[in-house]
PDB file of C-alpha atoms in Angstrom:
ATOM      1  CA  UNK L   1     223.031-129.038-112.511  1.00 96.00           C
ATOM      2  CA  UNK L   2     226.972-128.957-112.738  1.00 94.00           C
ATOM      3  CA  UNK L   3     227.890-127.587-109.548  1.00 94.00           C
ATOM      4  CA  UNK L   4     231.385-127.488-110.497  1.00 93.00           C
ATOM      5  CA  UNK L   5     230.849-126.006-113.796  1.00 93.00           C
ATOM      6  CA  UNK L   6     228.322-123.403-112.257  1.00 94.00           C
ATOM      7  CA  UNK L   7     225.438-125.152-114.956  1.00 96.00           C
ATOM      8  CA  UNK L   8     222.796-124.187-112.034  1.00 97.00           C
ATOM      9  CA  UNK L   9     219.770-124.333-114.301  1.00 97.00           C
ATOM     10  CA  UNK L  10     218.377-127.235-116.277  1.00 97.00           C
ATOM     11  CA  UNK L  11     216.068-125.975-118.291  1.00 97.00           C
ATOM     12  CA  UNK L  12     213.102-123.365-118.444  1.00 96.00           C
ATOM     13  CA  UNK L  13     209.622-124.286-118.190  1.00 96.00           C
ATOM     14  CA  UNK L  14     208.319-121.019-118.153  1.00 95.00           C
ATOM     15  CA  UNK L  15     209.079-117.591-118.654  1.00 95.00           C
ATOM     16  CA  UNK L  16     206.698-114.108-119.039  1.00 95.00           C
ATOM     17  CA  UNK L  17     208.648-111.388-120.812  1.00 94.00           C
ATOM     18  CA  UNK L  18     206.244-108.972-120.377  1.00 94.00           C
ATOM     19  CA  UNK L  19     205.251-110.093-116.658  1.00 96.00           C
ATOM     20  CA  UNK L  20     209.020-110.277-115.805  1.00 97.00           C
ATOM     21  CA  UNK L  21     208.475-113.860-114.589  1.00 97.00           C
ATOM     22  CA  UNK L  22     210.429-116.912-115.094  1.00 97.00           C
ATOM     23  CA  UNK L  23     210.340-120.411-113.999  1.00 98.00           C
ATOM     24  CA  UNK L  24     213.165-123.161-114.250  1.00 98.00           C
ATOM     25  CA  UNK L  25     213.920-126.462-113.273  1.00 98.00           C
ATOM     26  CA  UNK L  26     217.195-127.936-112.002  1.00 98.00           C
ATOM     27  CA  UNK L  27     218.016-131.392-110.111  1.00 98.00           C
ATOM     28  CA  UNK L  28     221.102-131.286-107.502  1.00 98.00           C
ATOM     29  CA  UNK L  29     223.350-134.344-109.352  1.00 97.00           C
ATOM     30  CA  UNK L  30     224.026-137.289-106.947  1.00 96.00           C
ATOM     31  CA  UNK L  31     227.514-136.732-106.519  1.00 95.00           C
ATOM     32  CA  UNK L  32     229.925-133.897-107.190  1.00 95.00           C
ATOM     33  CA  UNK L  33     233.227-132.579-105.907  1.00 95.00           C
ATOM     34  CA  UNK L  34     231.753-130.119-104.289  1.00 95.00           C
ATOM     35  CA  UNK L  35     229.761-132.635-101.743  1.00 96.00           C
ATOM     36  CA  UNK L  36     233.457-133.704-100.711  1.00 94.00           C
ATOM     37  CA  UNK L  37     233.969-130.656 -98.492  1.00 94.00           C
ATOM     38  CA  UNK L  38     230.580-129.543 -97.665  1.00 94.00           C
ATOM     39  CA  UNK L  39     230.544-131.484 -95.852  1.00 95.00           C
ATOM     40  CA  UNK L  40     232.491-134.805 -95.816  1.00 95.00           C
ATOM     41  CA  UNK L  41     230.103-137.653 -95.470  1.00 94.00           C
ATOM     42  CA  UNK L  42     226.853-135.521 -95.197  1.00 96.00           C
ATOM     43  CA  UNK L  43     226.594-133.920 -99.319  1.00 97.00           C
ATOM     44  CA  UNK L  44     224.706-130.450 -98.545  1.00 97.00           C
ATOM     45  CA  UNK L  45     224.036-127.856-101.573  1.00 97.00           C
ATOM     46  CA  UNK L  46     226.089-124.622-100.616  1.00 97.00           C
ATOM     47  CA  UNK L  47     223.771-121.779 -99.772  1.00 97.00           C
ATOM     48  CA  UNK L  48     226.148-119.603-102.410  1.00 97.00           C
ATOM     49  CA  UNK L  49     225.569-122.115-104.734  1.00 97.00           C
ATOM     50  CA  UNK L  50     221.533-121.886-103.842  1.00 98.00           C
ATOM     51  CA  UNK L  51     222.373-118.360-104.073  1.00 98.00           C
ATOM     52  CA  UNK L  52     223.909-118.371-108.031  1.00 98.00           C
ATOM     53  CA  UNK L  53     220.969-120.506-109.050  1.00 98.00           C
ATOM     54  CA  UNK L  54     218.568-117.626-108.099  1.00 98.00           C
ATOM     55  CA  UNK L  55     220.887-115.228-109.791  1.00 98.00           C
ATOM     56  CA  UNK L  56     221.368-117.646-112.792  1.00 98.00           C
ATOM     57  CA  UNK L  57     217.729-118.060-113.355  1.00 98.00           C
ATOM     58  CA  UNK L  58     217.066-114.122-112.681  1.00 98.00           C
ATOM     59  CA  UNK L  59     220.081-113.417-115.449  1.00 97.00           C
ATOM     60  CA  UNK L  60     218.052-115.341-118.263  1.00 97.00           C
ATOM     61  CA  UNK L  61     215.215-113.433-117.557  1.00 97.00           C
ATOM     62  CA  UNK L  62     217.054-110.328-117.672  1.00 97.00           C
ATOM     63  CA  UNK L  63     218.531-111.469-121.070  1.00 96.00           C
ATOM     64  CA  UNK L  64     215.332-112.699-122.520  1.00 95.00           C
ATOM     65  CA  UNK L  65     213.274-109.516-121.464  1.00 95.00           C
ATOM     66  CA  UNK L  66     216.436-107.631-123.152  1.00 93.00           C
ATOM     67  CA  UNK L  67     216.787-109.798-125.929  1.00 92.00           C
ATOM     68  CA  UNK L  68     220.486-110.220-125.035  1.00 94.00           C
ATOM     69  CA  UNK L  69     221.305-106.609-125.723  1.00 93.00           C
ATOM     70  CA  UNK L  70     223.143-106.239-122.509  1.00 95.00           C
ATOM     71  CA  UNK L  71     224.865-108.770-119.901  1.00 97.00           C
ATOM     72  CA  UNK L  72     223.456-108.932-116.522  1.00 97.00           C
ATOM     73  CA  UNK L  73     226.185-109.074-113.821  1.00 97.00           C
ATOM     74  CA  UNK L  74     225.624-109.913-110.145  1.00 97.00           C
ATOM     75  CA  UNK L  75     226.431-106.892-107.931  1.00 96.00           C
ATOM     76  CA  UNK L  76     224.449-107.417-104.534  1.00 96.00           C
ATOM     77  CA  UNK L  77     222.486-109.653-102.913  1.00 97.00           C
ATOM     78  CA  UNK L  78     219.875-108.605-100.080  1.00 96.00           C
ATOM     79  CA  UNK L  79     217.868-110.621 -97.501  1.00 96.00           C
ATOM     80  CA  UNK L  80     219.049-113.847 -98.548  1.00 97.00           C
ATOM     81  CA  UNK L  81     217.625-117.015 -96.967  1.00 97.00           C
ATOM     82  CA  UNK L  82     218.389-120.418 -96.725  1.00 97.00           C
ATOM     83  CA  UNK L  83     215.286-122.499 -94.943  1.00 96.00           C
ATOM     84  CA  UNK L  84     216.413-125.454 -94.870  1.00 95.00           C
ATOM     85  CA  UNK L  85     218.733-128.009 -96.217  1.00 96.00           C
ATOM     86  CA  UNK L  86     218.749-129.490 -99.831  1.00 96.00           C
ATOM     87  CA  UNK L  87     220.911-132.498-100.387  1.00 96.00           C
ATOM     88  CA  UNK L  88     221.936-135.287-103.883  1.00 97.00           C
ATOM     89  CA  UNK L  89     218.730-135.834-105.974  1.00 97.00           C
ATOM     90  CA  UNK L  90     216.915-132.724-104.999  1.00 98.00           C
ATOM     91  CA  UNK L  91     214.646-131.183-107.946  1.00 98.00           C
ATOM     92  CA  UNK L  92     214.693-127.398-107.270  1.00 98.00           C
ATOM     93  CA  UNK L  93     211.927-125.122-108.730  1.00 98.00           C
ATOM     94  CA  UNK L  94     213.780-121.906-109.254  1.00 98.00           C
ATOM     95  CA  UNK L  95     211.185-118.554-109.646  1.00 98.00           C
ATOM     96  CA  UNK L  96     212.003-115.120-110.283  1.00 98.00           C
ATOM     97  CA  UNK L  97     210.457-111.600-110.586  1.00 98.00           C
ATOM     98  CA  UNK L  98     211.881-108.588-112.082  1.00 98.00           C
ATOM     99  CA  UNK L  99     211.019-106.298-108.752  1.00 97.00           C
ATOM    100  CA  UNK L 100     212.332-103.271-110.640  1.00 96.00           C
ATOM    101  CA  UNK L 101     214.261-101.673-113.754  1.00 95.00           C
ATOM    102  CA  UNK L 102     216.697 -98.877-113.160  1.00 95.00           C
ATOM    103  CA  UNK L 103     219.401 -97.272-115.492  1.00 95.00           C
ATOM    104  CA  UNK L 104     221.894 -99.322-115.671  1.00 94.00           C
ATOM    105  CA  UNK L 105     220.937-102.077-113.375  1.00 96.00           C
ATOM    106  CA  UNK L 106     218.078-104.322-112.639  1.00 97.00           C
ATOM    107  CA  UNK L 107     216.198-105.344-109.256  1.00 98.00           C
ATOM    108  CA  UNK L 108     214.687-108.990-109.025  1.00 98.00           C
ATOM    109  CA  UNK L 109     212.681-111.006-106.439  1.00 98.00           C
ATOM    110  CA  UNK L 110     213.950-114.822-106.597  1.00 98.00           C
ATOM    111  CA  UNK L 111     213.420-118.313-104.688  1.00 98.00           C
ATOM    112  CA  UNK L 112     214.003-121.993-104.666  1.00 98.00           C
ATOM    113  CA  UNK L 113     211.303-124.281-103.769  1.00 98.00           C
ATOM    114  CA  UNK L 114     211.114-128.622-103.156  1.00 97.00           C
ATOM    115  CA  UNK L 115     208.383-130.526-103.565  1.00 96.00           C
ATOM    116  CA  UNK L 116     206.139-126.925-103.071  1.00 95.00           C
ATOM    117  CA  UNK L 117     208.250-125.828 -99.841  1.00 97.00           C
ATOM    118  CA  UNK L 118     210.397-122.863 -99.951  1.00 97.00           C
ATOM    119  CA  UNK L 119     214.022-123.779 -99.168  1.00 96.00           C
ATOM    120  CA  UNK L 120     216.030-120.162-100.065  1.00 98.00           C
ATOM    121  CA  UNK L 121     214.695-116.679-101.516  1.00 97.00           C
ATOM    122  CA  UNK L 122     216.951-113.512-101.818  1.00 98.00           C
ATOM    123  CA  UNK L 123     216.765-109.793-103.473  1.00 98.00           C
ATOM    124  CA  UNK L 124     219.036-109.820-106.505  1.00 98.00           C
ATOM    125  CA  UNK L 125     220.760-106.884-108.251  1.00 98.00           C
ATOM    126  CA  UNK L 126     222.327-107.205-111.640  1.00 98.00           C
ATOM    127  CA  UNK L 127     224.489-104.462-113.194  1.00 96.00           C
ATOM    128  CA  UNK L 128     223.582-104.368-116.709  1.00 96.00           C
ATOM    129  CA  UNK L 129     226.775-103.795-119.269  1.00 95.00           C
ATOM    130  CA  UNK L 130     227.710-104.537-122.886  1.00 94.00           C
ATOM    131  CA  UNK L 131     228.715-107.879-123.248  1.00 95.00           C
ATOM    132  CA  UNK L 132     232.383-108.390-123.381  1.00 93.00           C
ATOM    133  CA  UNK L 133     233.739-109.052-126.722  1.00 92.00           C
ATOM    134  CA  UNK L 134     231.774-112.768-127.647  1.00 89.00           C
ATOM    135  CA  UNK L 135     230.500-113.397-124.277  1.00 94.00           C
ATOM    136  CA  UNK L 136     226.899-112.795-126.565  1.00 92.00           C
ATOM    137  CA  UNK L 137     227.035-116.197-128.667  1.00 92.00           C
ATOM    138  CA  UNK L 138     227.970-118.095-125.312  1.00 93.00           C
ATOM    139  CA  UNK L 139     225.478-116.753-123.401  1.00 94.00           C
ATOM    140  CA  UNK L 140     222.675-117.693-126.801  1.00 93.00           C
ATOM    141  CA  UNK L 141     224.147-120.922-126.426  1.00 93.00           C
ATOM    142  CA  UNK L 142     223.362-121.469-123.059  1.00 93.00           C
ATOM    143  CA  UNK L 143     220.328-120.123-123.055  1.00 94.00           C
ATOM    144  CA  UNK L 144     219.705-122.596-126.230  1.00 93.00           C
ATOM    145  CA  UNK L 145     220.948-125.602-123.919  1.00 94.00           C
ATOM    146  CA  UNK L 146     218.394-124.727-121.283  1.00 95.00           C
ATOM    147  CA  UNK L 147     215.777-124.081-123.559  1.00 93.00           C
ATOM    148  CA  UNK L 148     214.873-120.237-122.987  1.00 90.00           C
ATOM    149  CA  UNK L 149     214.755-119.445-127.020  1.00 79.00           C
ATOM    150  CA  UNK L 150     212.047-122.690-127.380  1.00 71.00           C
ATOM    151  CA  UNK L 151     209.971-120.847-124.365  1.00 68.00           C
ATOM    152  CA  UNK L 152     210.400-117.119-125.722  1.00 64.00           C
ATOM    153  CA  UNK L 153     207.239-116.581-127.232  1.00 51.00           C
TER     154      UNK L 153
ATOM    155  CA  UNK P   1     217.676 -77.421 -96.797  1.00 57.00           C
ATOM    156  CA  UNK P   2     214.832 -79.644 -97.985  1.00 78.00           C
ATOM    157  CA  UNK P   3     213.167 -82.966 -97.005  1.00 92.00           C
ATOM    158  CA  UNK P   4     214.909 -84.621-100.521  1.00 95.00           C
ATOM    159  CA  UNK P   5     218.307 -83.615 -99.145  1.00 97.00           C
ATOM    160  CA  UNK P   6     217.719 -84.643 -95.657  1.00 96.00           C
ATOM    161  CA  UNK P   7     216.298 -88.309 -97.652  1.00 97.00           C
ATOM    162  CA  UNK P   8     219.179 -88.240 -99.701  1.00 97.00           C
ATOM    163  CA  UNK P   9     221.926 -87.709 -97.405  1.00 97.00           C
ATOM    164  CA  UNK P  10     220.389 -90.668 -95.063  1.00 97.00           C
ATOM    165  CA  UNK P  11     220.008 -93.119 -98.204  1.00 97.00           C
ATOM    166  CA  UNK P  12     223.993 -91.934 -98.698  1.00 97.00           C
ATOM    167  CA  UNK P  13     225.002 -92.536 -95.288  1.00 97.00           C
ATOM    168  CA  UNK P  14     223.240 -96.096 -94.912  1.00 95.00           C
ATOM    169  CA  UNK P  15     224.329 -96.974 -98.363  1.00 94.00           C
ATOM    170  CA  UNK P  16     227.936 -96.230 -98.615  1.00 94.00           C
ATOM    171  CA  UNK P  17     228.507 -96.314 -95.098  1.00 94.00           C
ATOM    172  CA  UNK P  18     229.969 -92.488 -94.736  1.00 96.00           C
ATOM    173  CA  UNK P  19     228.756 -90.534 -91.350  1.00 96.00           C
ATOM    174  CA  UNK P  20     225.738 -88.136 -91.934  1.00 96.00           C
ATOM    175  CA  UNK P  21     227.413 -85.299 -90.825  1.00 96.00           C
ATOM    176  CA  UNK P  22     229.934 -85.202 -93.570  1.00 96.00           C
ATOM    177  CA  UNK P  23     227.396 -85.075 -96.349  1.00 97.00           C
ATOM    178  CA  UNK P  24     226.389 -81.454 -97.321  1.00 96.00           C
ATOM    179  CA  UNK P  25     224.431 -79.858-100.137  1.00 96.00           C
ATOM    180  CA  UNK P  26     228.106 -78.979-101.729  1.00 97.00           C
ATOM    181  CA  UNK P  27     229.825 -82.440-101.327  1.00 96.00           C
ATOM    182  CA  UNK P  28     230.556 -84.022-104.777  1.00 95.00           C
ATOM    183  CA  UNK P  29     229.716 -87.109-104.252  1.00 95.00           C
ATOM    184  CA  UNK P  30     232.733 -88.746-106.019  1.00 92.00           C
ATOM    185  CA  UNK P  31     235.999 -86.488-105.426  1.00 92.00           C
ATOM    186  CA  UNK P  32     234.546 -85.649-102.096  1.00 94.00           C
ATOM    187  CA  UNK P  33     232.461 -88.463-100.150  1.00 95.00           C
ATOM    188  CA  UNK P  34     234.651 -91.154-102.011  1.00 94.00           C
ATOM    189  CA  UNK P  35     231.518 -92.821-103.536  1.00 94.00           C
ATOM    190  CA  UNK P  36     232.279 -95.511-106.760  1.00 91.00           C
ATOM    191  CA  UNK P  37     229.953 -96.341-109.272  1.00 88.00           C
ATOM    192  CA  UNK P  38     228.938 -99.503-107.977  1.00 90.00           C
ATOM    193  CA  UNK P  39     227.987 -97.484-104.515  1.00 92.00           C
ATOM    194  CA  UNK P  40     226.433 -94.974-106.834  1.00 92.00           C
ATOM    195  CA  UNK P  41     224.000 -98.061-108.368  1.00 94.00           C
ATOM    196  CA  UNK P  42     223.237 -99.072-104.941  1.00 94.00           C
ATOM    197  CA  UNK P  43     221.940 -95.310-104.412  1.00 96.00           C
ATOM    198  CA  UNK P  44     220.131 -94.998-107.171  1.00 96.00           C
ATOM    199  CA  UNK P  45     218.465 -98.407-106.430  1.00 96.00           C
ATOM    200  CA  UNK P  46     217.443 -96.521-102.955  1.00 96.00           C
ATOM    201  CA  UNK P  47     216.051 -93.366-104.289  1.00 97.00           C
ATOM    202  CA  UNK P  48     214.312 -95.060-107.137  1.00 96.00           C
ATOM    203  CA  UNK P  49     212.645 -96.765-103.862  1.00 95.00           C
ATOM    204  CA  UNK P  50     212.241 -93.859-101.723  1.00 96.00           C
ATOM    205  CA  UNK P  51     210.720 -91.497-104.452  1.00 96.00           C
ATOM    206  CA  UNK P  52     209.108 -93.595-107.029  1.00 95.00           C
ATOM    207  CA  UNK P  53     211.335 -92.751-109.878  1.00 95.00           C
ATOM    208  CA  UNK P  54     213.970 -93.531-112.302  1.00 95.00           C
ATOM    209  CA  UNK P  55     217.474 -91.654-111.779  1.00 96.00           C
ATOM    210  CA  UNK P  56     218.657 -91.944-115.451  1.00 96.00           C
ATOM    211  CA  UNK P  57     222.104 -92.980-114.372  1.00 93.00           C
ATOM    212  CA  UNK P  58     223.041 -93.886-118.089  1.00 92.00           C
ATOM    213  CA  UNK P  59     222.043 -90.678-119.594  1.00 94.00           C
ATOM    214  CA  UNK P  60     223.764 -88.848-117.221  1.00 94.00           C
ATOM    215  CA  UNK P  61     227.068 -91.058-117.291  1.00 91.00           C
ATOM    216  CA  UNK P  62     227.214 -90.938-121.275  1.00 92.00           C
ATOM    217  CA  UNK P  63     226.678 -87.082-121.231  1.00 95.00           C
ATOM    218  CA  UNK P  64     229.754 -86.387-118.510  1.00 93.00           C
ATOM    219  CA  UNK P  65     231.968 -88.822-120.240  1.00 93.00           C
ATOM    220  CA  UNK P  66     231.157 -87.424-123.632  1.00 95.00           C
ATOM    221  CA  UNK P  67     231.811 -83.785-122.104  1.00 94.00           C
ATOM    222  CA  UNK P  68     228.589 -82.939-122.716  1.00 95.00           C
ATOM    223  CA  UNK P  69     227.875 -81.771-118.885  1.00 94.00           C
ATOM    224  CA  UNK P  70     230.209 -81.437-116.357  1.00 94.00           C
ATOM    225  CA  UNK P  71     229.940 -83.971-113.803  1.00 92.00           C
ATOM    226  CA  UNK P  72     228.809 -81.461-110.874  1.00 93.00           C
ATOM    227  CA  UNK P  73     225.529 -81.099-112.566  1.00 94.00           C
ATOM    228  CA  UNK P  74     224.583 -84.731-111.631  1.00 94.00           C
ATOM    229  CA  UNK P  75     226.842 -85.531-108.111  1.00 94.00           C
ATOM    230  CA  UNK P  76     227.236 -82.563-106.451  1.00 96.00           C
ATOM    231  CA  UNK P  77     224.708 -83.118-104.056  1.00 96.00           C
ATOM    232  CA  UNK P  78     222.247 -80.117-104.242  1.00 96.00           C
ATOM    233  CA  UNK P  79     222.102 -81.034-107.770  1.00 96.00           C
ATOM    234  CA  UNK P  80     221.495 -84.416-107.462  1.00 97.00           C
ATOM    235  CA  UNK P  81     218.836 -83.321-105.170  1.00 97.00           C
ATOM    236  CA  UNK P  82     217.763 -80.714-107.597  1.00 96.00           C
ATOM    237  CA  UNK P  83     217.187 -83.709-110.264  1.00 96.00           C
ATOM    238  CA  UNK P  84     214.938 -85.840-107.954  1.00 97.00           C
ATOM    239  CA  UNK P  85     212.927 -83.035-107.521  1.00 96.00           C
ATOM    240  CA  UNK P  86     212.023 -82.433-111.215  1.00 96.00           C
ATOM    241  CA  UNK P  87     211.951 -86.145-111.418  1.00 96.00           C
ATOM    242  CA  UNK P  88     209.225 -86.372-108.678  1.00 96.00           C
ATOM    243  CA  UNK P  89     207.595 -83.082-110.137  1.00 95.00           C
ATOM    244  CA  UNK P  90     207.663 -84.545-113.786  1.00 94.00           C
ATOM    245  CA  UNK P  91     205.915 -88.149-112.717  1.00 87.00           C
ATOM    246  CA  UNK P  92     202.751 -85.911-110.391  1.00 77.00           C
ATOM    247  CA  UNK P  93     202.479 -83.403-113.793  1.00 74.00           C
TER     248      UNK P  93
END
């Protein structure tokens, strides 16, 4: 992860077009800017930041099952939770489910789990929109960093 | 005036936040309860819930813009209402 770049997801291990499933991995980095204000001396993940790695993960899904024909942005988030704590070091296990497909915007189920226990979990809602004008190649490209098109069957 | 309308209104009142009582069968749910189309996703997301179906949003966004339909087939209430109906009707045939 690059907190300050928002790079929330390392890579995929696994993803289910046709389920609507994905799985990826990312590990909090031992130090970042971030950890200088929250909080000073005691480095804790933001719970927004917990929150854009469920919506990051959720978006590649989105673009996969689409095959990038349409951008999914964030418009709500529902029932969020945030367990426990999750500090420097921290591998995350990020799942998520498409829940449902409307016109025009997308429903998913998503969570972050260490070590096998759940630490956040939210309902997701992405507006679905053509891409602005060569936001398409950037989003291939990270999708190519994190893997997704070697996972793609 | 049916059990969709009395479901819709509610879903309309939670969702966007506007007192039951001002929602009628004739409001227009844009020049009249003030609802934008973000509001209107959040909606549809609730009646897709409630009744099992798919509101075809985009179909019914490209046809007003395109002048196709005038936009008080779709969100003028009793219309909307009207829609769900045959929606419902269509998935049980």
């Amino acid at each position: 992860m690059r907190l300050e770049y928002f790079e929330m997801i390392d890579r995929v291990e696994e993803i289910d077009v046709s389920a609507g499933t994905i799985r990826t991995i990312s590990t909090v980095p031992d130090a970042s800017p971030v950890f200088e204000g929250h909080f000073p001396d005691h480095p804790l993940v933001p719970g927004v930041l917990l929150t854009e790695t469920m919506a990051q993960a959720s978006g590649y899904l989105v673009l996969a099952m689409r095959d990038f024909a349409e951008m999914p942005f964030l418009m709500a988030v529902d029932r969020a939770r945030f367990r426990t704590f999750v500090g420097p070091g921290a591998e995350l296990l990020v799942e998520a489910r498409l829940s449902h497909e409307g016109s025009g915007y997308v429903a998913t189920r998503a969570s972050v789990s260490v070590e096998g226990k759940r630490i956040a979990d939210a309902e997701l809602r992405f507006r679905t929109m053509p891409f602005p004008d060569g936001l398409d190649g950037r989003m291939r490209e990270q999708a190519r960093r994190i893997g997704l098109d070697l996972v793609v069957a | 005036m049916s059990s969709t309308f009395d479901t819709v209104a509610g879903i309309i009142s939670d969702t966007a936040d506007i007192p039951r009582e001002k929602i009628t069968p004739e409001s227009h749910a844009i020049d009249d309860l003030g609802i934008d189309s973000l509001a209107f996703l959040d909606i549809a997301f609730a009646v897709d819930k409630a009744f099992g179906i798919k509101l075809p949003l985009e179909k019914w966004t490209q046809e007003v813009n395109e002048g196709k339909v005038p936009a008080e087939e779709y969100f003028v209430i009793k219309n909307l209402v009207a829609r769900i109906d045959s929606l419902v009707a269509a998935k049980g045939a």
